[in-house]
mmCIF file of C-alpha atoms in Angstrom:
data_model
loop_
_atom_site.group_PDB
_atom_site.id
_atom_site.type_symbol
_atom_site.label_atom_id
_atom_site.label_comp_id
_atom_site.label_asym_id
_atom_site.label_seq_id
_atom_site.Cartn_x
_atom_site.Cartn_y
_atom_site.Cartn_z
ATOM 1 C CA UNK A 15 -15.399 5.993 5.610
ATOM 2 C CA UNK A 16 -16.685 7.887 2.580
ATOM 3 C CA UNK A 17 -14.923 7.855 -0.741
ATOM 4 C CA UNK A 18 -14.499 11.595 -0.583
ATOM 5 C CA UNK A 19 -12.057 11.249 2.283
ATOM 6 C CA UNK A 20 -9.614 9.312 0.132
ATOM 7 C CA UNK A 21 -6.274 10.771 -0.773
ATOM 8 C CA UNK A 22 -5.285 10.958 -4.415
ATOM 9 C CA UNK A 23 -2.435 8.441 -4.486
ATOM 10 C CA UNK A 24 -2.774 5.269 -2.408
ATOM 11 C CA UNK A 25 0.411 3.980 -0.805
ATOM 12 C CA UNK A 26 2.115 3.238 2.483
ATOM 13 C CA UNK A 27 2.549 6.942 3.278
ATOM 14 C CA UNK A 28 -1.176 7.564 2.902
ATOM 15 C CA UNK A 29 -2.252 4.384 4.664
ATOM 16 C CA UNK A 30 -0.242 5.038 7.817
ATOM 17 C CA UNK A 31 -2.106 8.327 8.251
ATOM 18 C CA UNK A 32 -5.344 6.391 8.762
ATOM 19 C CA UNK A 33 -4.924 5.620 12.460
ATOM 20 C CA UNK A 34 -7.898 3.236 12.923
ATOM 21 C CA UNK A 35 -6.700 1.039 10.067
ATOM 22 C CA UNK A 36 -3.143 0.955 11.394
ATOM 23 C CA UNK A 37 -4.456 -0.058 14.842
ATOM 24 C CA UNK A 38 -6.574 -2.744 13.183
ATOM 25 C CA UNK A 39 -3.588 -4.036 11.217
ATOM 26 C CA UNK A 40 -1.404 -4.094 14.343
ATOM 27 C CA UNK A 41 -4.001 -6.255 16.080
ATOM 28 C CA UNK A 42 -4.010 -8.619 13.081
ATOM 29 C CA UNK A 43 -0.220 -8.798 13.104
ATOM 30 C CA UNK A 44 -0.122 -9.746 16.784
ATOM 31 C CA UNK A 45 -2.739 -12.472 16.226
ATOM 32 C CA UNK A 46 -0.907 -13.803 13.150
ATOM 33 C CA UNK A 47 2.380 -13.796 15.088
ATOM 34 C CA UNK A 48 0.683 -15.921 17.726
ATOM 35 C CA UNK A 49 -0.870 -18.163 15.065
ATOM 36 C CA UNK A 50 2.511 -18.931 13.505
ATOM 37 C CA UNK A 51 4.073 -19.787 16.879
ATOM 38 C CA UNK A 52 1.032 -21.914 17.646
ATOM 39 C CA UNK A 53 1.262 -23.802 14.342
ATOM 40 C CA UNK A 54 4.770 -25.034 15.177
ATOM 41 C CA UNK A 55 4.316 -25.551 18.925
ATOM 42 C CA UNK A 56 0.921 -27.226 18.579
ATOM 43 C CA UNK A 57 2.154 -29.642 15.892
ATOM 44 C CA UNK A 58 5.162 -30.486 18.042
ATOM 45 C CA UNK A 59 2.916 -31.024 21.062
ATOM 46 C CA UNK A 60 0.520 -33.272 19.127
ATOM 47 C CA UNK A 61 3.332 -35.432 17.780
ATOM 48 C CA UNK A 62 4.951 -35.716 21.218
ATOM 49 C CA UNK A 63 1.624 -36.698 22.737
ATOM 50 C CA UNK A 64 0.506 -39.206 20.111
ATOM 51 C CA UNK A 65 3.487 -40.049 17.892
ATOM 52 C CA UNK A 66 0.954 -40.501 15.085
ATOM 53 C CA UNK A 67 1.329 -38.842 11.685
ATOM 54 C CA UNK A 68 -2.130 -40.132 10.755
ATOM 55 C CA UNK A 69 -3.648 -38.339 13.727
ATOM 56 C CA UNK A 70 -1.878 -35.123 12.756
ATOM 57 C CA UNK A 71 -3.372 -35.400 9.278
ATOM 58 C CA UNK A 72 -6.803 -36.129 10.708
ATOM 59 C CA UNK A 73 -6.619 -33.075 12.978
ATOM 60 C CA UNK A 74 -5.656 -30.972 9.958
ATOM 61 C CA UNK A 75 -8.716 -32.201 8.063
ATOM 62 C CA UNK A 76 -10.974 -31.599 11.080
ATOM 63 C CA UNK A 77 -9.640 -28.040 11.248
ATOM 64 C CA UNK A 78 -11.414 -27.197 7.966
ATOM 65 C CA UNK A 79 -14.783 -28.746 8.792
ATOM 66 C CA UNK A 80 -16.335 -25.846 10.779
ATOM 67 C CA UNK A 81 -15.597 -23.399 7.963
ATOM 68 C CA UNK A 82 -17.060 -25.687 5.320
ATOM 69 C CA UNK A 83 -20.156 -26.608 7.347
ATOM 70 C CA UNK A 84 -20.866 -23.443 9.339
ATOM 71 C CA UNK A 85 -18.979 -20.643 7.620
ATOM 72 C CA UNK A 86 -22.029 -19.092 5.943
ATOM 73 C CA UNK A 87 -24.057 -19.208 9.168
ATOM 74 C CA UNK A 88 -21.182 -17.465 10.989
ATOM 75 C CA UNK A 89 -20.976 -14.817 8.267
ATOM 76 C CA UNK A 90 -24.715 -14.119 8.526
ATOM 77 C CA UNK A 91 -24.376 -13.708 12.296
ATOM 78 C CA UNK A 92 -21.397 -11.376 11.866
ATOM 79 C CA UNK A 93 -23.488 -9.104 9.617
ATOM 80 C CA UNK A 94 -25.850 -8.583 12.585
ATOM 81 C CA UNK A 95 -23.160 -7.672 15.116
ATOM 82 C CA UNK A 96 -20.430 -5.057 15.362
ATOM 83 C CA UNK A 97 -17.361 -6.590 13.646
ATOM 84 C CA UNK A 98 -15.114 -5.138 16.332
ATOM 85 C CA UNK A 99 -17.034 -6.969 19.074
ATOM 86 C CA UNK A 100 -16.808 -10.207 17.108
ATOM 87 C CA UNK A 101 -13.037 -9.899 16.654
ATOM 88 C CA UNK A 102 -12.439 -9.007 20.304
ATOM 89 C CA UNK A 103 -14.598 -11.890 21.565
ATOM 90 C CA UNK A 104 -13.139 -14.485 19.183
ATOM 91 C CA UNK A 105 -9.524 -13.489 19.884
ATOM 92 C CA UNK A 106 -10.242 -13.630 23.604
ATOM 93 C CA UNK A 107 -11.852 -17.054 23.192
ATOM 94 C CA UNK A 108 -8.939 -18.382 21.155
ATOM 95 C CA UNK A 109 -6.507 -17.152 23.790
ATOM 96 C CA UNK A 110 -8.493 -18.952 26.478
ATOM 97 C CA UNK A 111 -8.597 -22.218 24.492
ATOM 98 C CA UNK A 112 -4.872 -22.114 23.760
ATOM 99 C CA UNK A 113 -4.100 -21.323 27.399
ATOM 100 C CA UNK A 114 -6.207 -24.223 28.715
ATOM 101 C CA UNK A 115 -4.512 -26.580 26.233
ATOM 102 C CA UNK A 116 -1.074 -25.493 27.424
ATOM 103 C CA UNK A 117 -1.998 -25.985 31.079
ATOM 104 C CA UNK A 118 -3.438 -29.456 30.439
ATOM 105 C CA UNK A 119 -0.307 -30.447 28.538
ATOM 106 C CA UNK A 120 1.954 -29.031 31.241
ATOM 107 C CA UNK A 121 0.114 -31.006 33.919
ATOM 108 C CA UNK A 122 0.209 -34.195 31.835
ATOM 109 C CA UNK A 123 -3.589 -34.308 31.616
ATOM 110 C CA UNK A 124 -4.051 -33.573 27.901
ATOM 111 C CA UNK A 125 -5.909 -36.345 26.048
ATOM 112 C CA UNK A 126 -6.479 -36.954 22.337
ATOM 113 C CA UNK A 127 -10.159 -36.040 22.599
ATOM 114 C CA UNK A 128 -9.109 -32.698 24.094
ATOM 115 C CA UNK A 129 -7.120 -32.026 20.907
ATOM 116 C CA UNK A 130 -10.110 -32.676 18.664
ATOM 117 C CA UNK A 131 -12.405 -30.567 20.837
ATOM 118 C CA UNK A 132 -9.991 -27.629 20.989
ATOM 119 C CA UNK A 133 -9.332 -27.856 17.232
ATOM 120 C CA UNK A 134 -13.041 -27.744 16.421
ATOM 121 C CA UNK A 135 -13.769 -24.891 18.860
ATOM 122 C CA UNK A 136 -10.782 -22.883 17.692
ATOM 123 C CA UNK A 137 -11.774 -23.325 14.037
ATOM 124 C CA UNK A 138 -15.344 -22.371 14.909
ATOM 125 C CA UNK A 139 -14.129 -19.092 16.405
ATOM 126 C CA UNK A 140 -12.103 -18.452 13.255
ATOM 127 C CA UNK A 141 -15.321 -18.894 11.254
ATOM 128 C CA UNK A 142 -16.589 -15.759 12.972
ATOM 129 C CA UNK A 143 -13.369 -13.749 13.131
ATOM 130 C CA UNK A 144 -12.459 -14.069 9.428
ATOM 131 C CA UNK A 145 -15.647 -12.497 7.983
ATOM 132 C CA UNK A 146 -15.567 -9.888 10.758
ATOM 133 C CA UNK A 147 -12.046 -8.855 9.705
ATOM 134 C CA UNK A 148 -13.092 -8.834 6.049
ATOM 135 C CA UNK A 149 -16.132 -6.714 6.908
ATOM 136 C CA UNK A 150 -13.973 -4.258 8.870
ATOM 137 C CA UNK A 151 -11.653 -3.191 6.061
ATOM 138 C CA UNK A 152 -14.200 -1.246 3.914
ATOM 139 C CA UNK A 153 -15.389 0.470 7.091
ATOM 140 C CA UNK A 154 -11.863 1.696 7.820
ATOM 141 C CA UNK A 155 -10.626 2.519 4.310
ATOM 142 C CA UNK A 156 -12.095 4.362 1.311
ATOM 143 C CA UNK A 157 -12.768 2.206 -1.732
ATOM 144 C CA UNK A 158 -9.875 3.713 -3.725
ATOM 145 C CA UNK A 159 -7.428 2.395 -1.107
ATOM 146 C CA UNK A 160 -8.773 -1.119 -0.672
ATOM 147 C CA UNK A 161 -6.219 -2.808 -2.954
ATOM 148 C CA UNK A 162 -3.282 -0.963 -1.386
ATOM 149 C CA UNK A 163 -4.625 -1.538 2.120
ATOM 150 C CA UNK A 164 -5.188 -5.254 1.553
ATOM 151 C CA UNK A 165 -1.726 -5.597 0.006
ATOM 152 C CA UNK A 166 -0.099 -3.785 2.917
ATOM 153 C CA UNK A 167 -2.025 -5.902 5.421
ATOM 154 C CA UNK A 168 -0.952 -9.058 3.592
ATOM 155 C CA UNK A 169 2.723 -8.046 3.748
ATOM 156 C CA UNK A 170 2.548 -6.999 7.392
ATOM 157 C CA UNK A 171 0.814 -10.179 8.557
ATOM 158 C CA UNK A 172 3.189 -12.326 6.513
ATOM 159 C CA UNK A 173 6.132 -10.577 8.182
ATOM 160 C CA UNK A 174 4.579 -11.362 11.558
ATOM 161 C CA UNK A 175 4.084 -14.964 10.433
ATOM 162 C CA UNK A 176 7.716 -15.196 9.301
ATOM 163 C CA UNK A 177 8.912 -13.820 12.645
ATOM 164 C CA UNK A 178 6.727 -16.288 14.546
ATOM 165 C CA UNK A 179 7.973 -19.252 12.513
ATOM 166 C CA UNK A 180 11.565 -18.177 13.125
ATOM 167 C CA UNK A 181 11.015 -17.679 16.870
ATOM 168 C CA UNK A 182 8.902 -20.774 17.582
ATOM 169 C CA UNK A 183 11.757 -23.266 17.441
ATOM 170 C CA UNK A 184 13.955 -21.161 19.713
ATOM 171 C CA UNK A 185 11.134 -20.751 22.245
ATOM 172 C CA UNK A 186 10.392 -24.481 22.334
ATOM 173 C CA UNK A 187 14.095 -25.217 22.852
ATOM 174 C CA UNK A 188 14.549 -22.652 25.635
ATOM 175 C CA UNK A 189 11.294 -22.421 27.614
ATOM 176 C CA UNK A 190 9.501 -25.586 26.484
ATOM 177 C CA UNK A 191 6.209 -26.262 24.730
ATOM 178 C CA UNK A 192 3.947 -25.342 27.650
ATOM 179 C CA UNK A 193 5.346 -21.859 28.140
ATOM 180 C CA UNK A 194 5.549 -21.292 24.379
ATOM 181 C CA UNK A 195 1.843 -22.033 23.979
ATOM 182 C CA UNK A 196 1.013 -19.911 27.043
ATOM 183 C CA UNK A 197 2.869 -17.016 25.388
ATOM 184 C CA UNK A 198 0.730 -17.607 22.316
ATOM 185 C CA UNK A 199 -2.391 -17.340 24.509
ATOM 186 C CA UNK A 200 -1.099 -14.017 25.812
ATOM 187 C CA UNK A 201 -0.629 -12.770 22.242
ATOM 188 C CA UNK A 202 -4.281 -13.506 21.408
ATOM 189 C CA UNK A 203 -5.309 -11.593 24.541
ATOM 190 C CA UNK A 204 -3.094 -8.664 23.498
ATOM 191 C CA UNK A 205 -4.641 -8.713 20.027
ATOM 192 C CA UNK A 206 -8.114 -8.551 21.592
ATOM 193 C CA UNK A 207 -7.085 -5.483 23.610
ATOM 194 C CA UNK A 208 -5.620 -3.773 20.549
ATOM 195 C CA UNK A 209 -8.727 -4.496 18.477
ATOM 196 C CA UNK A 210 -10.959 -3.114 21.218
ATOM 197 C CA UNK A 211 -9.247 0.257 20.840
ATOM 198 C CA UNK A 212 -9.971 0.581 17.107
ATOM 199 C CA UNK A 213 -12.506 3.324 16.383
ATOM 200 C CA UNK A 214 -14.763 2.435 13.449
ATOM 201 C CA UNK A 215 -16.128 5.415 11.479
ATOM 202 C CA UNK A 216 -19.926 5.369 11.522
ATOM 203 C CA UNK A 217 -21.786 4.263 8.401
ATOM 204 C CA UNK A 218 -25.433 5.439 8.630
ATOM 205 C CA UNK A 219 -26.705 3.126 5.882
ATOM 206 C CA UNK A 220 -25.138 0.058 7.476
ATOM 207 C CA UNK A 221 -26.386 1.010 10.928
ATOM 208 C CA UNK A 222 -29.950 1.365 9.624
ATOM 209 C CA UNK A 223 -29.870 -2.094 8.014
ATOM 210 C CA UNK A 224 -28.412 -3.617 11.179
ATOM 211 C CA UNK A 225 -31.033 -1.957 13.388
ATOM 212 C CA UNK A 226 -33.808 -3.246 11.137
ATOM 213 C CA UNK A 227 -32.505 -6.818 11.357
ATOM 214 C CA UNK A 228 -32.030 -6.690 15.108
ATOM 215 C CA UNK A 229 -35.620 -5.488 15.564
ATOM 216 C CA UNK A 230 -36.983 -8.431 13.565
ATOM 217 C CA UNK A 231 -39.504 -10.536 15.527
ATOM 218 C CA UNK A 232 -38.718 -13.618 13.444
ATOM 219 C CA UNK A 233 -34.958 -13.815 13.936
ATOM 220 C CA UNK A 234 -34.407 -17.487 12.969
ATOM 221 C CA UNK A 235 -36.215 -17.106 9.654
ATOM 222 C CA UNK A 236 -34.536 -13.760 9.048
ATOM 223 C CA UNK A 237 -31.131 -15.336 9.629
ATOM 224 C CA UNK A 238 -31.935 -18.040 7.099
ATOM 225 C CA UNK A 239 -33.070 -15.347 4.691
ATOM 226 C CA UNK A 240 -29.739 -13.601 5.147
ATOM 227 C CA UNK A 241 -27.909 -16.785 4.219
ATOM 228 C CA UNK A 242 -30.087 -17.327 1.150
ATOM 229 C CA UNK A 243 -29.541 -13.702 0.183
ATOM 230 C CA UNK A 244 -25.783 -14.336 0.114
ATOM 231 C CA UNK A 245 -26.303 -17.179 -2.388
ATOM 232 C CA UNK A 246 -28.456 -14.942 -4.573
ATOM 233 C CA UNK A 247 -25.880 -12.159 -4.409
ATOM 234 C CA UNK A 248 -23.048 -14.499 -5.394
ATOM 235 C CA UNK A 249 -25.100 -15.929 -8.258
ATOM 236 C CA UNK A 250 -26.006 -12.437 -9.460
ATOM 237 C CA UNK A 251 -22.353 -11.343 -9.426
ATOM 238 C CA UNK A 252 -21.075 -14.083 -11.683
ATOM 239 C CA UNK A 253 -17.493 -12.798 -11.641
ATOM 240 C CA UNK A 254 -17.352 -13.343 -7.889
ATOM 241 C CA UNK A 255 -18.651 -16.866 -8.343
ATOM 242 C CA UNK A 256 -16.180 -17.573 -11.152
ATOM 243 C CA UNK A 257 -13.321 -16.214 -9.038
ATOM 244 C CA UNK A 258 -14.346 -18.342 -6.051
ATOM 245 C CA UNK A 259 -14.553 -21.524 -8.130
ATOM 246 C CA UNK A 260 -11.207 -20.694 -9.745
ATOM 247 C CA UNK A 261 -9.457 -20.294 -6.399
ATOM 248 C CA UNK A 262 -11.030 -23.501 -5.131
ATOM 249 C CA UNK A 263 -9.312 -25.126 -8.096
ATOM 250 C CA UNK A 264 -6.071 -23.309 -7.208
ATOM 251 C CA UNK A 265 -6.250 -24.761 -3.684
ATOM 252 C CA UNK A 266 -6.929 -28.197 -5.134
ATOM 253 C CA UNK A 267 -3.851 -27.979 -7.370
ATOM 254 C CA UNK A 268 -1.628 -26.746 -4.537
ATOM 255 C CA UNK A 269 -2.427 -29.622 -2.191
ATOM 256 C CA UNK A 270 0.256 -31.995 -3.581
ATOM 257 C CA UNK A 271 2.851 -29.346 -2.736
ATOM 258 C CA UNK A 272 1.410 -28.754 0.725
ATOM 259 C CA UNK A 273 1.026 -32.446 1.556
ATOM 260 C CA UNK A 274 4.249 -33.732 -0.030
ATOM 261 C CA UNK A 275 6.599 -30.844 0.731
ATOM 262 C CA UNK A 276 8.393 -32.647 3.558
ATOM 263 C CA UNK A 277 9.071 -35.915 1.653
ATOM 264 C CA UNK A 278 10.080 -33.810 -1.363
ATOM 265 C CA UNK A 279 12.711 -32.037 0.725
ATOM 266 C CA UNK A 280 13.972 -35.210 2.398
ATOM 267 C CA UNK A 281 13.812 -37.700 -0.471
ATOM 268 C CA UNK A 282 14.348 -35.507 -3.540
ATOM 269 C CA UNK A 283 16.439 -32.594 -2.277
ATOM 270 C CA UNK A 284 18.245 -34.651 0.392
ATOM 271 C CA UNK A 285 17.878 -31.827 2.908
ATOM 272 C CA UNK A 286 16.681 -31.786 6.505
ATOM 273 C CA UNK A 287 14.535 -29.556 8.687
ATOM 274 C CA UNK A 288 16.671 -26.576 7.742
ATOM 275 C CA UNK A 289 15.639 -27.053 4.127
ATOM 276 C CA UNK A 290 11.986 -27.082 5.102
ATOM 277 C CA UNK A 291 12.451 -23.834 7.034
ATOM 278 C CA UNK A 292 14.327 -22.258 4.115
ATOM 279 C CA UNK A 293 11.712 -23.089 1.504
ATOM 280 C CA UNK A 294 8.788 -22.126 3.743
ATOM 281 C CA UNK A 295 10.494 -18.917 4.811
ATOM 282 C CA UNK A 296 11.307 -17.845 1.255
ATOM 283 C CA UNK A 297 7.754 -18.529 0.138
ATOM 284 C CA UNK A 298 6.462 -16.260 2.902
ATOM 285 C CA UNK A 299 9.176 -13.738 2.023
ATOM 286 C CA UNK A 300 7.947 -13.717 -1.569
ATOM 287 C CA UNK A 301 4.434 -12.956 -0.335
ATOM 288 C CA UNK A 302 5.798 -10.025 1.685
ATOM 289 C CA UNK A 303 7.677 -8.575 -1.281
ATOM 290 C CA UNK A 304 4.727 -9.008 -3.609
ATOM 291 C CA UNK A 305 2.385 -7.357 -1.116
ATOM 292 C CA UNK A 306 4.737 -4.394 -0.700
ATOM 293 C CA UNK A 307 4.937 -3.952 -4.458
ATOM 294 C CA UNK A 308 1.157 -3.994 -4.777
ATOM 295 C CA UNK A 309 0.834 -1.458 -1.972
ATOM 296 C CA UNK A 310 2.814 1.015 -4.090
ATOM 297 C CA UNK A 311 2.026 0.004 -7.672
ATOM 298 C CA UNK A 312 -0.919 -2.404 -7.654
ATOM 299 C CA UNK A 313 -3.543 0.288 -8.198
ATOM 300 C CA UNK A 314 -1.862 1.153 -11.530
ATOM 301 C CA UNK A 315 -2.975 -2.179 -13.025
ATOM 302 C CA UNK A 316 -6.325 -3.806 -13.630
ATOM 303 C CA UNK A 317 -7.182 -6.443 -11.063
ATOM 304 C CA UNK A 318 -7.686 -8.982 -13.844
ATOM 305 C CA UNK A 319 -4.101 -8.437 -15.035
ATOM 306 C CA UNK A 320 -2.765 -8.982 -11.516
ATOM 307 C CA UNK A 321 -4.849 -12.125 -10.978
ATOM 308 C CA UNK A 322 -3.885 -13.713 -14.312
ATOM 309 C CA UNK A 323 -0.215 -12.828 -13.817
ATOM 310 C CA UNK A 324 -0.216 -14.172 -10.265
ATOM 311 C CA UNK A 325 -1.826 -17.513 -11.154
ATOM 312 C CA UNK A 326 0.519 -17.968 -14.120
ATOM 313 C CA UNK A 327 3.604 -17.215 -12.017
ATOM 314 C CA UNK A 328 2.377 -19.478 -9.213
ATOM 315 C CA UNK A 329 1.643 -22.400 -11.540
ATOM 316 C CA UNK A 330 4.841 -22.242 -13.579
ATOM 317 C CA UNK A 331 7.140 -21.818 -10.578
ATOM 318 C CA UNK A 332 5.266 -24.669 -8.847
ATOM 319 C CA UNK A 333 5.989 -26.924 -11.819
ATOM 320 C CA UNK A 334 9.629 -25.805 -11.871
ATOM 321 C CA UNK A 335 10.154 -26.926 -8.283
ATOM 322 C CA UNK A 336 10.424 -30.439 -9.775
ATOM 323 C CA UNK A 337 13.566 -29.489 -11.700
ATOM 324 C CA UNK A 338 16.007 -29.651 -8.730
ATOM 325 C CA UNK A 339 14.968 -33.257 -8.093
ATOM 326 C CA UNK A 340 16.620 -34.216 -11.397
ATOM 327 C CA UNK A 341 19.843 -32.315 -10.733
ATOM 328 C CA UNK A 342 22.962 -33.411 -8.910
ATOM 329 C CA UNK A 343 24.058 -30.003 -7.623
ATOM 330 C CA UNK A 344 22.504 -26.765 -6.322
ATOM 331 C CA UNK A 345 19.259 -28.568 -5.624
ATOM 332 C CA UNK A 346 18.233 -26.673 -2.487
ATOM 333 C CA UNK A 347 19.160 -23.151 -3.728
ATOM 334 C CA UNK A 348 17.252 -23.688 -6.974
ATOM 335 C CA UNK A 349 14.210 -25.061 -5.167
ATOM 336 C CA UNK A 350 14.372 -22.073 -2.808
ATOM 337 C CA UNK A 351 14.324 -19.685 -5.776
ATOM 338 C CA UNK A 352 11.217 -21.317 -7.220
ATOM 339 C CA UNK A 353 9.501 -21.226 -3.805
ATOM 340 C CA UNK A 354 10.273 -17.512 -3.625
ATOM 341 C CA UNK A 355 8.608 -17.095 -7.038
ATOM 342 C CA UNK A 356 5.576 -19.046 -5.827
ATOM 343 C CA UNK A 357 5.345 -16.668 -2.893
ATOM 344 C CA UNK A 358 5.502 -13.680 -5.245
ATOM 345 C CA UNK A 359 2.563 -15.038 -7.239
ATOM 346 C CA UNK A 360 0.184 -15.743 -4.347
ATOM 347 C CA UNK A 361 -0.699 -12.147 -3.293
ATOM 348 C CA UNK A 362 -0.861 -11.070 -6.941
ATOM 349 C CA UNK A 363 -3.587 -13.648 -7.468
ATOM 350 C CA UNK A 364 -5.513 -13.422 -4.183
ATOM 351 C CA UNK A 365 -5.436 -9.787 -3.016
ATOM 352 C CA UNK A 366 -7.236 -8.291 -6.060
ATOM 353 C CA UNK A 367 -10.088 -10.787 -5.688
ATOM 354 C CA UNK A 368 -10.523 -9.865 -2.009
ATOM 355 C CA UNK A 369 -10.508 -6.173 -2.944
ATOM 356 C CA UNK A 370 -13.086 -6.737 -5.699
ATOM 357 C CA UNK A 371 -15.326 -8.537 -3.208
ATOM 358 C CA UNK A 372 -15.141 -5.548 -0.862
ATOM 359 C CA UNK A 373 -15.905 -3.111 -3.687
ATOM 360 C CA UNK A 374 -19.028 -4.789 -5.054
ATOM 361 C CA UNK A 375 -20.541 -6.118 -1.809
ATOM 362 C CA UNK A 376 -22.612 -3.807 0.433
ATOM 363 C CA UNK A 377 -21.092 -3.439 3.892
ATOM 364 C CA UNK A 378 -24.233 -4.920 5.450
ATOM 365 C CA UNK A 379 -23.694 -8.166 3.493
ATOM 366 C CA UNK A 380 -19.925 -8.444 3.486
ATOM 367 C CA UNK A 381 -19.694 -10.880 6.394
ATOM 368 C CA UNK A 382 -21.914 -13.591 4.907
ATOM 369 C CA UNK A 383 -20.796 -13.099 1.289
ATOM 370 C CA UNK A 384 -17.111 -13.319 2.249
ATOM 371 C CA UNK A 385 -17.912 -16.389 4.366
ATOM 372 C CA UNK A 386 -19.688 -18.016 1.423
ATOM 373 C CA UNK A 387 -16.706 -17.288 -0.802
ATOM 374 C CA UNK A 388 -14.364 -18.740 1.805
ATOM 375 C CA UNK A 389 -16.517 -21.895 2.025
ATOM 376 C CA UNK A 390 -16.315 -22.359 -1.726
ATOM 377 C CA UNK A 391 -12.561 -21.823 -1.837
ATOM 378 C CA UNK A 392 -11.729 -24.036 1.158
ATOM 379 C CA UNK A 393 -14.088 -26.857 0.148
ATOM 380 C CA UNK A 394 -11.563 -28.210 -2.374
ATOM 381 C CA UNK A 395 -8.781 -28.645 0.201
ATOM 382 C CA UNK A 396 -9.902 -31.975 1.739
ATOM 383 C CA UNK A 397 -10.480 -33.455 -1.740
ATOM 384 C CA UNK A 398 -7.082 -32.175 -2.882
ATOM 385 C CA UNK A 399 -5.434 -33.785 0.136
ATOM 386 C CA UNK A 400 -7.015 -37.159 -0.642
ATOM 387 C CA UNK A 401 -6.081 -36.977 -4.321
ATOM 388 C CA UNK A 402 -2.501 -35.954 -3.489
ATOM 389 C CA UNK A 403 -2.081 -38.856 -1.079
ATOM 390 C CA UNK A 404 -3.545 -41.392 -3.502
ATOM 391 C CA UNK A 405 -1.578 -40.061 -6.491
ATOM 392 C CA UNK A 406 1.671 -40.170 -4.499
ATOM 393 C CA UNK A 407 1.284 -43.955 -4.271
ATOM 394 C CA UNK A 408 1.679 -44.357 -8.032
ATOM 395 C CA UNK A 409 3.536 -41.233 -9.195
ATOM 396 C CA UNK A 410 6.710 -39.579 -7.966
ATOM 397 C CA UNK A 411 6.520 -36.266 -6.143
ATOM 398 C CA UNK A 412 8.334 -34.269 -8.881
ATOM 399 C CA UNK A 413 5.948 -35.628 -11.529
ATOM 400 C CA UNK A 414 2.969 -34.562 -9.435
ATOM 401 C CA UNK A 415 4.437 -31.078 -8.990
ATOM 402 C CA UNK A 416 4.892 -30.743 -12.757
ATOM 403 C CA UNK A 417 1.406 -32.007 -13.578
ATOM 404 C CA UNK A 418 -0.493 -29.910 -11.018
ATOM 405 C CA UNK A 419 1.698 -26.844 -11.612
ATOM 406 C CA UNK A 420 0.987 -26.868 -15.348
ATOM 407 C CA UNK A 421 -2.696 -27.529 -14.671
ATOM 408 C CA UNK A 422 -2.733 -24.522 -12.341
ATOM 409 C CA UNK A 423 -1.004 -22.247 -14.862
ATOM 410 C CA UNK A 424 -3.417 -23.341 -17.589
ATOM 411 C CA UNK A 425 -6.369 -22.222 -15.481
ATOM 412 C CA UNK A 426 -5.184 -18.651 -16.063
ATOM 413 C CA UNK A 427 -5.776 -19.174 -19.792
ATOM 414 C CA UNK A 428 -9.520 -19.449 -19.177
ATOM 415 C CA UNK A 429 -9.449 -16.028 -17.527
ATOM 416 C CA UNK A 430 -7.332 -14.579 -20.312
ATOM 417 C CA UNK A 431 -9.877 -15.750 -22.882
ATOM 418 C CA UNK A 432 -12.798 -14.244 -20.932
ATOM 419 C CA UNK A 433 -13.483 -10.716 -22.171
ATOM 420 C CA UNK A 434 -16.012 -10.179 -19.371
ATOM 421 C CA UNK A 435 -13.443 -10.983 -16.701
ATOM 422 C CA UNK A 436 -10.738 -8.826 -18.285
ATOM 423 C CA UNK A 437 -13.047 -5.832 -18.766
ATOM 424 C CA UNK A 438 -14.933 -5.852 -15.462
ATOM 425 C CA UNK A 439 -12.313 -6.778 -12.848
#
């Protein structure tokens, strides 16, 4: 879509008039709704099958491996194919995998090796679907609406995630794990159908580049060249590289909270599963509210201001979650408030960077460049998990939250001191 088609004032009212983007976002919401149901039902199924917390942690680590090892290759492939076809095929494949898993579990035939295989295959499909979705947005929206569109998409998908998390427990209790996961498979199939109906506006320049690549007689070498080109592009655009490294550090700092959230709630807040649901739900709710605000007002601020503000809010509220552990009353409500604030900070920090990536990257390269950025950002998660687990053996959970929260907030200072970052993003 050309910039000249943009309306003057981005916002929800203007975005909903762009039918292809709304259809695209609906498909994402359905898939995210299924993802959130799957995250609860699948974890429950794994624990019932194995009874091993170690195995659950191992499966979580394995889930990130395809993205770290093959993400850039997947992004380069996506740049050669219609993003709509990629999304439809990957959603269909994920639905099939989830459905087969549910049937095996229902028949009592599911084995541990099946879990590892399905986890790897499912993550591999996500390696292709994520850059395809990223590559789709600039094709469906004018550049002036990218920040508002990304913020609206973030809020909508988070709402779907919140609804799925709320519904998952009730579904497991009423229809059982097998039928719950089969419903999730149906949601992925529905998402594939919805995505297949999205009409992408033609982009002559992108189509010419794609046609040239497809006609190459040396496809393997050309694919490698595409991957190398993504590295050169990221190195040339130093602000993208700095942002990617920064958010890898953000992920590293957040891992103690992600890994130790359950023992924090049980041991420090003296709450049960309801407390975990409350804190997780309010964090997602904060993301929704922040995304809605950015949809309306985000374009009025520089992206650098939003990113610095978001990281600062995220880090300080993260550190403050330790405070309730040292109180004798109102522990859970206070912790919930700080989790809400953490949720508010996350879209402020992440959405502007995604929008900047879309603005500076040619559409023909967006798949592999976004995949490379994702690889860089996700690569710190396994290390952060190991550090969090080791540190928890010698330090209390609240102390870790304070230390990593302050460390995270301080990382925003480096951006604040960078004139290049503040002027160009």
